[in-house]
């Protein structure tokens, strides 16, 4: 099956311009990566509402917080490695913590690109495999990881309409579309892309496509796998996970993130409390990444077991334990 | 609010007392940094900030961002004085369930920023200032930052951002108290220059050693440097900062950590420690014992009063006392309002105008217009009706009101109805008319008796001793209850005004220390006296206090 590819950053940039036209309270901030993040288009259209603060991420976060406190919807963007990793204090104390009444946290959307290992050539220093863990433990922070450009476009608009802090992580490279243009996204609701009863593959970000490919292969072996796009990691969709546990008896999680503290951990927390079934986590094996040219990225991912083949193997393994 | 000098001073005092109340009950908190910024907060709250305490979310308000969040008692106390909530709320500071958290928090209506993690407030303020510009709102952002906090790299990221975006609707005030948690800032991370010894006070005084302003100037900021405990200087600096367009402004306010309580002053230990409950009454008495030195310039060169004003400023006088004599109420004549108007442009130091003239009611508007901060008229030439007129006119023009009595007169009966709203009472201790006379001894007795009477009538102002005050008798005048001291030939007549003012202050301080030890003894005997003395670890104060206690027979 050949899929169409989409660029997440382009989708993000276009969505911002659309939002900017509709809502004059939208402001966009960048930290010297605005061409890369494709936010500079917003800046050309709305120069007064666009702030490039230079290579100063801590400042980026807190200026965005100040704008939000004064009623703006702030989108602050740069590479994933520089936002949660470098600025956890500013994110916690100037965005997530400040709450008044029903308003929990300030209305800042932290949208990053270059998440995970698939950053490629820039190497381990730029491959963030900790951001989900860091962001999801901060109260009031919501964490979402779209699987394709369609999801990015819709979710950008979606989170602009919901009050409060969000962290949204995109991938650097073009990714194959896994959703149709008509797909709707609701925060807190996972999407079942493929139904099945033998096992569940819960995936997030670019690994959703791997999950679908694995499910196709497994189907040929007579194993019917359910595939869920868990783009909404916090709030996580407990219902869809409980249902999957009850109906399929085992869950394999996939993420482009350390298996410790990330999406797999989040799923394990839910399932072990509600309806314990065997779980296997696929992701970075508590090791940092390293450089890989674009064509070599699959090799880098393979080193950590983040491949459709490994998903397939893991599903078979988990079924043997069921 | 736009309060005058005296009113701000009184509110600052009340706020300081609330800081002591809150932190002593909480058993923790940061009084040191709350006190260093006390006058800064007073000027913001009572002279510049637009707000409505009954409607904290009022859209037309300005925003005060306390970046140095650990000084939250200094914010909450002013919010109480300003009317956001009852003063008794300070009793819940840092307690479970209180909206007065250990660090400022949006949980408390009126608080605009969750402080605590340092170095964030300026960036956040810039965000708010940019939003106000986008919305074309006349919002001004006041940000108070600490000097230790300036170690944070984010501060300098923000400094560049404010300059890039010409953020001129923000005034940053640096509480430059020279102390951070571990020690002196110049030992931990110098902003000016590294400090090898402990001679902080020398650096404080020596402008050639200050480099902080240069840093901010090089970042593209308009820099104003002031003495952060001088209300008139801070307030004037804020006005000037606000008037500068096209670039951000910072006011570097040199302050003293723990200011107004001697044992806390310049003492790093008081960065984050609460005072003992048993000593709170002694501390409150100390806070109530602020005093002002007011040189009278007519004792100098009458042909060059401009220079006399400069000498007062260089000498760090609290007020400049202006004796206006008309040749009728007193035999001599000096100058009138036209001269005061000329002198006004030379300084922001409060003008303490003492009208020794007949029929002051006819002239009062001229002296208001000339720029007086305090105007005192003589009881001998007023009656209830004319003083009432003067009183109301001064109050409505935000000028402080004083009433003076000559050595042979006492407070007239009609004055009773004004006592609770009087800002100053001048007790003449010489026959008015000329400089250089000797203090009339029975004025001590007269002042003491007057003080008792005034307290009964809810007087909240200050008694000013005027005439013949010298180093020899200023201590006794203070003990009598006087808090402002006019010095003619004893100050202005001397060559080194700064030195003589310092000596006057030290003399009062020695007396004050004795009174405080007496208070401690009265409350808790030798044990409390010793506890009090042991707190005074900076400089040689402890030795002096032991000496006083021995002389008093407490040790």
Short mmCIF file of N, CA and C in Angstrom, two decimals, chain B residues 248-394:
data_model
loop_
_atom_site.label_atom_id
_atom_site.label_comp_id
_atom_site.label_asym_id
_atom_site.label_seq_id
_atom_site.Cartn_x
_atom_site.Cartn_y
_atom_site.Cartn_z
N UNK B 248 12.68 50.65 26.72
CA UNK B 248 12.30 50.26 28.07
C UNK B 248 13.12 51.01 29.12
N UNK B 249 12.56 51.14 30.31
CA UNK B 249 13.26 51.84 31.39
C UNK B 249 13.44 50.94 32.61
N UNK B 250 14.59 51.08 33.20
CA UNK B 250 14.85 50.39 34.48
C UNK B 250 15.23 51.43 35.52
N UNK B 251 14.67 51.28 36.71
CA UNK B 251 15.08 52.11 37.83
C UNK B 251 15.92 51.22 38.74
N UNK B 252 17.18 51.56 38.88
CA UNK B 252 18.02 50.81 39.80
C UNK B 252 17.91 51.50 41.15
N UNK B 253 17.19 50.86 42.05
CA UNK B 253 16.93 51.46 43.35
C UNK B 253 17.88 50.83 44.37
N UNK B 254 18.84 51.60 44.79
CA UNK B 254 19.76 51.08 45.81
C UNK B 254 19.03 51.03 47.14
N UNK B 255 19.03 49.85 47.71
CA UNK B 255 18.26 49.66 48.94
C UNK B 255 19.08 48.90 49.97
N UNK B 256 18.48 48.75 51.14
CA UNK B 256 19.13 48.02 52.22
C UNK B 256 18.21 46.87 52.61
N UNK B 257 18.73 45.67 52.53
CA UNK B 257 17.93 44.52 52.92
C UNK B 257 17.55 44.65 54.39
N UNK B 258 16.30 44.41 54.69
CA UNK B 258 15.85 44.51 56.08
C UNK B 258 15.66 45.94 56.57
N UNK B 259 15.63 46.90 55.63
CA UNK B 259 15.58 48.32 55.99
C UNK B 259 14.49 48.63 57.02
N UNK B 260 14.86 49.41 58.00
CA UNK B 260 13.99 49.96 59.05
C UNK B 260 14.02 49.15 60.35
N UNK B 261 14.63 47.97 60.31
CA UNK B 261 14.84 47.23 61.55
C UNK B 261 16.34 46.97 61.64
N UNK B 262 16.98 47.60 62.59
CA UNK B 262 18.45 47.62 62.59
C UNK B 262 19.09 46.24 62.53
N UNK B 263 18.55 45.30 63.27
CA UNK B 263 19.24 44.01 63.30
C UNK B 263 19.07 43.23 61.99
N UNK B 264 18.09 43.64 61.21
CA UNK B 264 17.91 42.96 59.91
C UNK B 264 18.69 43.66 58.80
N UNK B 265 18.99 44.90 59.00
CA UNK B 265 19.61 45.68 57.92
C UNK B 265 20.96 45.11 57.50
N UNK B 266 21.11 44.93 56.19
CA UNK B 266 22.36 44.45 55.60
C UNK B 266 22.82 43.11 56.15
N UNK B 267 21.90 42.36 56.71
CA UNK B 267 22.26 41.09 57.32
C UNK B 267 21.70 39.94 56.49
N UNK B 268 22.56 39.19 55.76
CA UNK B 268 22.08 38.11 54.89
C UNK B 268 21.21 37.09 55.62
N UNK B 269 21.39 36.97 56.94
CA UNK B 269 20.58 36.00 57.70
C UNK B 269 19.08 36.27 57.57
N UNK B 270 18.74 37.53 57.32
CA UNK B 270 17.32 37.90 57.30
C UNK B 270 16.72 37.85 55.91
N UNK B 271 17.42 37.18 54.99
CA UNK B 271 16.84 36.96 53.66
C UNK B 271 15.55 36.17 53.83
N UNK B 272 15.64 35.06 54.54
CA UNK B 272 14.46 34.21 54.66
C UNK B 272 14.30 33.65 56.06
N UNK B 273 14.00 34.54 57.01
CA UNK B 273 13.83 34.07 58.39
C UNK B 273 12.76 34.95 59.02
N UNK B 274 11.94 34.35 59.83
CA UNK B 274 10.86 35.13 60.45
C UNK B 274 11.29 35.64 61.82
N UNK B 275 10.81 36.81 62.20
CA UNK B 275 11.13 37.31 63.54
C UNK B 275 10.38 36.52 64.62
N UNK B 276 10.98 36.46 65.81
CA UNK B 276 10.33 35.75 66.93
C UNK B 276 9.12 36.55 67.41
N UNK B 277 8.06 35.86 67.70
CA UNK B 277 6.83 36.53 68.15
C UNK B 277 7.08 37.41 69.37
N UNK B 278 7.96 36.92 70.27
CA UNK B 278 8.17 37.65 71.51
C UNK B 278 8.79 39.03 71.26
N UNK B 279 9.44 39.19 70.12
CA UNK B 279 10.11 40.47 69.86
C UNK B 279 9.31 41.39 68.95
N UNK B 280 8.17 40.93 68.52
CA UNK B 280 7.38 41.75 67.59
C UNK B 280 7.05 43.14 68.16
N UNK B 281 6.65 43.24 69.44
CA UNK B 281 6.34 44.60 69.94
C UNK B 281 7.56 45.53 69.91
N UNK B 282 8.73 44.95 70.13
CA UNK B 282 9.94 45.78 70.10
C UNK B 282 10.21 46.23 68.66
N UNK B 283 10.06 45.30 67.74
CA UNK B 283 10.26 45.64 66.33
C UNK B 283 9.26 46.71 65.89
N UNK B 284 8.01 46.54 66.32
CA UNK B 284 6.99 47.54 65.95
C UNK B 284 7.34 48.92 66.49
N UNK B 285 7.86 48.94 67.71
CA UNK B 285 8.25 50.25 68.26
C UNK B 285 9.40 50.84 67.43
N UNK B 286 10.30 49.97 67.00
CA UNK B 286 11.40 50.46 66.17
C UNK B 286 10.85 51.02 64.84
N UNK B 287 9.90 50.29 64.26
CA UNK B 287 9.32 50.76 63.00
C UNK B 287 8.62 52.11 63.19
N UNK B 288 8.00 52.25 64.35
CA UNK B 288 7.29 53.50 64.65
C UNK B 288 8.24 54.66 64.93
N UNK B 289 9.50 54.35 65.05
CA UNK B 289 10.46 55.37 65.48
C UNK B 289 11.27 55.94 64.33
N UNK B 290 10.68 56.00 63.16
CA UNK B 290 11.41 56.63 62.06
C UNK B 290 11.51 58.12 62.33
N UNK B 291 12.57 58.72 61.84
CA UNK B 291 12.74 60.16 62.09
C UNK B 291 13.36 60.84 60.87
N UNK B 292 13.18 62.13 60.83
CA UNK B 292 13.63 62.90 59.67
C UNK B 292 14.48 64.09 60.11
N UNK B 293 15.51 64.37 59.35
CA UNK B 293 16.36 65.53 59.62
C UNK B 293 16.06 66.57 58.53
N UNK B 294 15.73 67.76 58.99
CA UNK B 294 15.30 68.82 58.07
C UNK B 294 16.14 70.08 58.25
N UNK B 295 17.21 70.22 57.48
CA UNK B 295 18.02 71.44 57.62
C UNK B 295 17.24 72.67 57.17
N UNK B 296 17.45 73.74 57.90
CA UNK B 296 16.79 75.00 57.55
C UNK B 296 17.78 75.86 56.78
N UNK B 297 17.46 76.14 55.52
CA UNK B 297 18.48 76.77 54.67
C UNK B 297 18.68 78.25 54.96
N UNK B 298 17.78 78.86 55.74
CA UNK B 298 18.02 80.29 56.02
C UNK B 298 19.24 80.48 56.93
N UNK B 299 19.68 79.36 57.53
CA UNK B 299 20.89 79.47 58.36
C UNK B 299 22.15 79.55 57.51
N UNK B 300 21.97 79.38 56.20
CA UNK B 300 23.13 79.42 55.30
C UNK B 300 23.25 80.76 54.61
N UNK B 301 23.76 80.70 53.39
CA UNK B 301 24.00 81.92 52.63
C UNK B 301 22.71 82.33 51.92
N UNK B 302 22.07 83.38 52.43
CA UNK B 302 20.77 83.80 51.89
C UNK B 302 20.88 84.30 50.45
N UNK B 303 22.10 84.66 50.03
CA UNK B 303 22.26 85.14 48.65
C UNK B 303 22.40 83.98 47.67
N UNK B 304 22.63 82.79 48.23
CA UNK B 304 22.80 81.64 47.34
C UNK B 304 22.09 80.42 47.93
N UNK B 305 20.77 80.54 47.99
CA UNK B 305 19.98 79.44 48.57
C UNK B 305 20.03 78.21 47.66
N UNK B 306 20.27 78.44 46.39
CA UNK B 306 20.39 77.33 45.45
C UNK B 306 21.51 76.39 45.93
N UNK B 307 22.59 76.99 46.33
CA UNK B 307 23.71 76.17 46.82
C UNK B 307 23.36 75.48 48.14
N UNK B 308 22.57 76.17 48.96
CA UNK B 308 22.18 75.55 50.24
C UNK B 308 21.30 74.32 50.00
N UNK B 309 20.45 74.42 48.98
CA UNK B 309 19.62 73.26 48.64
C UNK B 309 20.51 72.10 48.21
N UNK B 310 21.51 72.44 47.42
CA UNK B 310 22.44 71.40 46.97
C UNK B 310 23.18 70.77 48.15
N UNK B 311 23.56 71.60 49.10
CA UNK B 311 24.26 71.07 50.27
C UNK B 311 23.35 70.13 51.07
N UNK B 312 22.09 70.47 51.13
CA UNK B 312 21.13 69.58 51.83
C UNK B 312 21.04 68.24 51.11
N UNK B 313 20.94 68.31 49.78
CA UNK B 313 20.83 67.06 49.01
C UNK B 313 22.09 66.22 49.14
N UNK B 314 23.22 66.89 48.98
CA UNK B 314 24.48 66.16 49.12
C UNK B 314 24.62 65.56 50.52
N UNK B 315 24.06 66.24 51.47
CA UNK B 315 24.15 65.79 52.86
C UNK B 315 23.08 64.76 53.22
N UNK B 316 22.24 64.41 52.23
CA UNK B 316 21.17 63.42 52.44
C UNK B 316 20.16 63.86 53.50
N UNK B 317 19.78 65.11 53.45
CA UNK B 317 18.72 65.58 54.33
C UNK B 317 17.41 64.92 53.92
N UNK B 318 16.52 64.67 54.90
CA UNK B 318 15.23 64.07 54.58
C UNK B 318 14.28 65.09 53.98
N UNK B 319 14.26 66.28 54.58
CA UNK B 319 13.46 67.39 54.04
C UNK B 319 14.38 68.58 53.90
N UNK B 320 13.86 69.59 53.19
CA UNK B 320 14.50 70.91 53.25
C UNK B 320 13.48 71.83 53.91
N UNK B 321 13.90 72.38 55.05
CA UNK B 321 12.99 73.22 55.82
C UNK B 321 13.11 74.65 55.32
N UNK B 322 11.98 75.21 54.93
CA UNK B 322 11.97 76.55 54.33
C UNK B 322 11.22 77.51 55.25
N UNK B 323 11.96 78.36 55.91
CA UNK B 323 11.35 79.32 56.84
C UNK B 323 10.94 80.57 56.09
N UNK B 324 9.65 80.75 55.96
CA UNK B 324 9.15 81.95 55.28
C UNK B 324 8.76 82.97 56.35
N UNK B 325 9.44 84.12 56.36
CA UNK B 325 9.16 85.15 57.37
C UNK B 325 8.75 86.43 56.64
N UNK B 326 7.71 87.05 57.18
CA UNK B 326 7.14 88.18 56.43
C UNK B 326 7.49 89.55 57.03
N UNK B 327 8.28 89.57 58.11
CA UNK B 327 8.61 90.85 58.73
C UNK B 327 7.46 91.42 59.55
N UNK B 328 6.38 90.67 59.68
CA UNK B 328 5.23 91.13 60.47
C UNK B 328 4.92 90.16 61.61
N UNK B 329 4.67 88.88 61.22
CA UNK B 329 4.45 87.87 62.27
C UNK B 329 5.73 87.72 63.09
N UNK B 330 6.84 87.84 62.41
CA UNK B 330 8.16 87.86 63.06
C UNK B 330 8.89 89.09 62.55
N UNK B 331 9.86 89.56 63.30
CA UNK B 331 10.51 90.81 62.89
C UNK B 331 11.27 90.72 61.57
N UNK B 332 11.86 89.54 61.31
CA UNK B 332 12.68 89.42 60.09
C UNK B 332 11.84 89.05 58.88
N UNK B 333 12.43 89.22 57.73
CA UNK B 333 11.80 88.62 56.55
C UNK B 333 12.86 87.85 55.78
N UNK B 334 12.39 86.75 55.14
CA UNK B 334 13.34 85.88 54.42
C UNK B 334 13.03 85.85 52.93
N UNK B 335 12.13 84.98 52.53
CA UNK B 335 11.76 84.89 51.10
C UNK B 335 10.30 84.48 51.05
N UNK B 336 9.76 84.52 49.86
CA UNK B 336 8.37 84.09 49.74
C UNK B 336 8.24 82.97 48.71
N UNK B 337 7.01 82.73 48.28
CA UNK B 337 6.75 81.57 47.41
C UNK B 337 7.49 81.64 46.08
N UNK B 338 7.81 82.86 45.63
CA UNK B 338 8.51 82.94 44.33
C UNK B 338 9.87 82.26 44.41
N UNK B 339 10.53 82.43 45.56
CA UNK B 339 11.84 81.79 45.75
C UNK B 339 11.67 80.27 45.82
N UNK B 340 10.63 79.85 46.53
CA UNK B 340 10.40 78.40 46.66
C UNK B 340 10.18 77.78 45.29
N UNK B 341 9.44 78.48 44.49
CA UNK B 341 9.18 77.98 43.13
C UNK B 341 10.49 77.83 42.35
N UNK B 342 11.37 78.80 42.51
CA UNK B 342 12.68 78.72 41.83
C UNK B 342 13.48 77.51 42.33
N UNK B 343 13.45 77.32 43.64
CA UNK B 343 14.25 76.24 44.24
C UNK B 343 13.67 74.86 43.89
N UNK B 344 12.35 74.83 43.66
CA UNK B 344 11.66 73.54 43.44
C UNK B 344 12.28 72.74 42.28
N UNK B 345 12.72 73.47 41.26
CA UNK B 345 13.25 72.75 40.09
C UNK B 345 14.60 72.10 40.36
N UNK B 346 15.20 72.44 41.50
CA UNK B 346 16.55 71.94 41.77
C UNK B 346 16.58 70.57 42.43
N UNK B 347 15.48 70.16 43.02
CA UNK B 347 15.52 68.93 43.83
C UNK B 347 14.14 68.30 43.94
N UNK B 348 14.11 66.99 44.23
CA UNK B 348 12.82 66.35 44.53
C UNK B 348 12.66 66.14 46.03
N UNK B 349 13.67 66.50 46.81
CA UNK B 349 13.58 66.35 48.27
C UNK B 349 12.38 67.15 48.79
N UNK B 350 11.59 66.56 49.69
CA UNK B 350 10.39 67.26 50.15
C UNK B 350 10.70 68.64 50.72
N UNK B 351 9.87 69.60 50.35
CA UNK B 351 9.96 70.96 50.89
C UNK B 351 9.02 71.06 52.09
N UNK B 352 9.63 71.33 53.23
CA UNK B 352 8.92 71.45 54.50
C UNK B 352 8.76 72.96 54.75
N UNK B 353 7.70 73.52 54.22
CA UNK B 353 7.54 74.97 54.23
C UNK B 353 6.86 75.43 55.52
N UNK B 354 7.54 76.30 56.22
CA UNK B 354 7.08 76.77 57.53
C UNK B 354 6.73 78.25 57.39
N UNK B 355 5.45 78.52 57.38
CA UNK B 355 5.01 79.90 57.13
C UNK B 355 4.92 80.68 58.43
N UNK B 356 5.89 81.55 58.62
CA UNK B 356 5.82 82.45 59.77
C UNK B 356 5.33 83.78 59.24
N UNK B 357 4.05 83.78 58.90
CA UNK B 357 3.47 84.97 58.27
C UNK B 357 2.08 85.23 58.86
N UNK B 358 1.66 86.46 58.77
CA UNK B 358 0.30 86.80 59.18
C UNK B 358 -0.68 86.38 58.10
N UNK B 359 -1.86 86.11 58.52
CA UNK B 359 -2.96 85.74 57.61
C UNK B 359 -2.54 84.72 56.54
N UNK B 360 -2.05 83.58 56.97
CA UNK B 360 -1.59 82.57 56.00
C UNK B 360 -2.68 82.13 55.04
N UNK B 361 -3.92 82.21 55.48
CA UNK B 361 -5.01 81.73 54.62
C UNK B 361 -5.03 82.47 53.28
N UNK B 362 -4.59 83.71 53.30
CA UNK B 362 -4.61 84.50 52.06
C UNK B 362 -3.50 84.09 51.08
N UNK B 363 -2.48 83.48 51.62
CA UNK B 363 -1.29 83.18 50.81
C UNK B 363 -1.16 81.70 50.45
N UNK B 364 -1.96 80.88 51.08
CA UNK B 364 -1.68 79.44 51.08
C UNK B 364 -1.60 78.85 49.66
N UNK B 365 -2.48 79.33 48.79
CA UNK B 365 -2.49 78.77 47.43
C UNK B 365 -1.14 79.00 46.73
N UNK B 366 -0.55 80.15 46.96
CA UNK B 366 0.75 80.44 46.34
C UNK B 366 1.81 79.43 46.77
N UNK B 367 1.73 79.04 48.05
CA UNK B 367 2.75 78.10 48.54
C UNK B 367 2.48 76.66 48.09
N UNK B 368 1.21 76.40 47.84
CA UNK B 368 0.89 75.09 47.24
C UNK B 368 1.45 75.06 45.82
N UNK B 369 1.15 76.14 45.09
CA UNK B 369 1.56 76.20 43.68
C UNK B 369 3.08 76.20 43.54
N UNK B 370 3.76 76.70 44.56
CA UNK B 370 5.23 76.78 44.47
C UNK B 370 5.87 75.40 44.57
N UNK B 371 5.09 74.41 45.05
CA UNK B 371 5.63 73.05 45.09
C UNK B 371 6.02 72.57 46.47
N UNK B 372 5.37 73.10 47.50
CA UNK B 372 5.65 72.62 48.86
C UNK B 372 5.05 71.22 49.04
N UNK B 373 5.74 70.39 49.81
CA UNK B 373 5.19 69.07 50.13
C UNK B 373 4.44 69.08 51.45
N UNK B 374 4.96 69.88 52.36
CA UNK B 374 4.34 70.03 53.67
C UNK B 374 4.24 71.54 53.90
N UNK B 375 3.09 72.02 54.35
CA UNK B 375 2.99 73.45 54.70
C UNK B 375 2.48 73.56 56.14
N UNK B 376 3.25 74.26 56.92
CA UNK B 376 2.89 74.44 58.33
C UNK B 376 2.59 75.92 58.58
N UNK B 377 1.45 76.16 59.20
CA UNK B 377 1.09 77.54 59.54
C UNK B 377 1.03 77.66 61.06
N UNK B 378 1.08 78.90 61.53
CA UNK B 378 1.10 79.11 62.97
C UNK B 378 -0.29 79.20 63.57
N UNK B 379 -0.45 78.52 64.70
CA UNK B 379 -1.73 78.54 65.40
C UNK B 379 -2.08 79.96 65.86
N UNK B 380 -1.04 80.75 66.12
CA UNK B 380 -1.28 82.10 66.66
C UNK B 380 -2.00 83.00 65.67
N UNK B 381 -1.90 82.69 64.39
CA UNK B 381 -2.51 83.56 63.38
C UNK B 381 -3.65 82.86 62.64
N UNK B 382 -4.18 81.81 63.28
CA UNK B 382 -5.31 81.11 62.67
C UNK B 382 -6.43 81.00 63.67
N UNK B 383 -7.62 80.80 63.19
CA UNK B 383 -8.71 80.36 64.05
C UNK B 383 -9.33 79.13 63.40
N UNK B 384 -10.33 78.62 64.03
CA UNK B 384 -10.91 77.36 63.54
C UNK B 384 -11.33 77.48 62.07
N UNK B 385 -11.91 78.62 61.76
CA UNK B 385 -12.42 78.78 60.40
C UNK B 385 -11.30 78.92 59.38
N UNK B 386 -10.33 79.79 59.66
CA UNK B 386 -9.27 79.98 58.66
C UNK B 386 -8.39 78.74 58.56
N UNK B 387 -8.13 78.09 59.70
CA UNK B 387 -7.32 76.87 59.61
C UNK B 387 -8.08 75.76 58.89
N UNK B 388 -9.38 75.73 59.14
CA UNK B 388 -10.20 74.74 58.43
C UNK B 388 -10.08 74.91 56.93
N UNK B 389 -10.09 76.16 56.51
CA UNK B 389 -9.96 76.45 55.08
C UNK B 389 -8.59 76.00 54.56
N UNK B 390 -7.56 76.35 55.33
CA UNK B 390 -6.19 75.96 54.95
C UNK B 390 -6.07 74.44 54.88
N UNK B 391 -6.56 73.80 55.94
CA UNK B 391 -6.50 72.34 56.06
C UNK B 391 -7.14 71.66 54.84
N UNK B 392 -8.32 72.11 54.49
CA UNK B 392 -9.03 71.46 53.39
C UNK B 392 -8.36 71.72 52.05
N UNK B 393 -7.87 72.94 51.90
CA UNK B 393 -7.20 73.29 50.65
C UNK B 393 -5.92 72.45 50.46
N UNK B 394 -5.18 72.31 51.54
CA UNK B 394 -3.95 71.51 51.47
C UNK B 394 -4.28 70.06 51.16
#
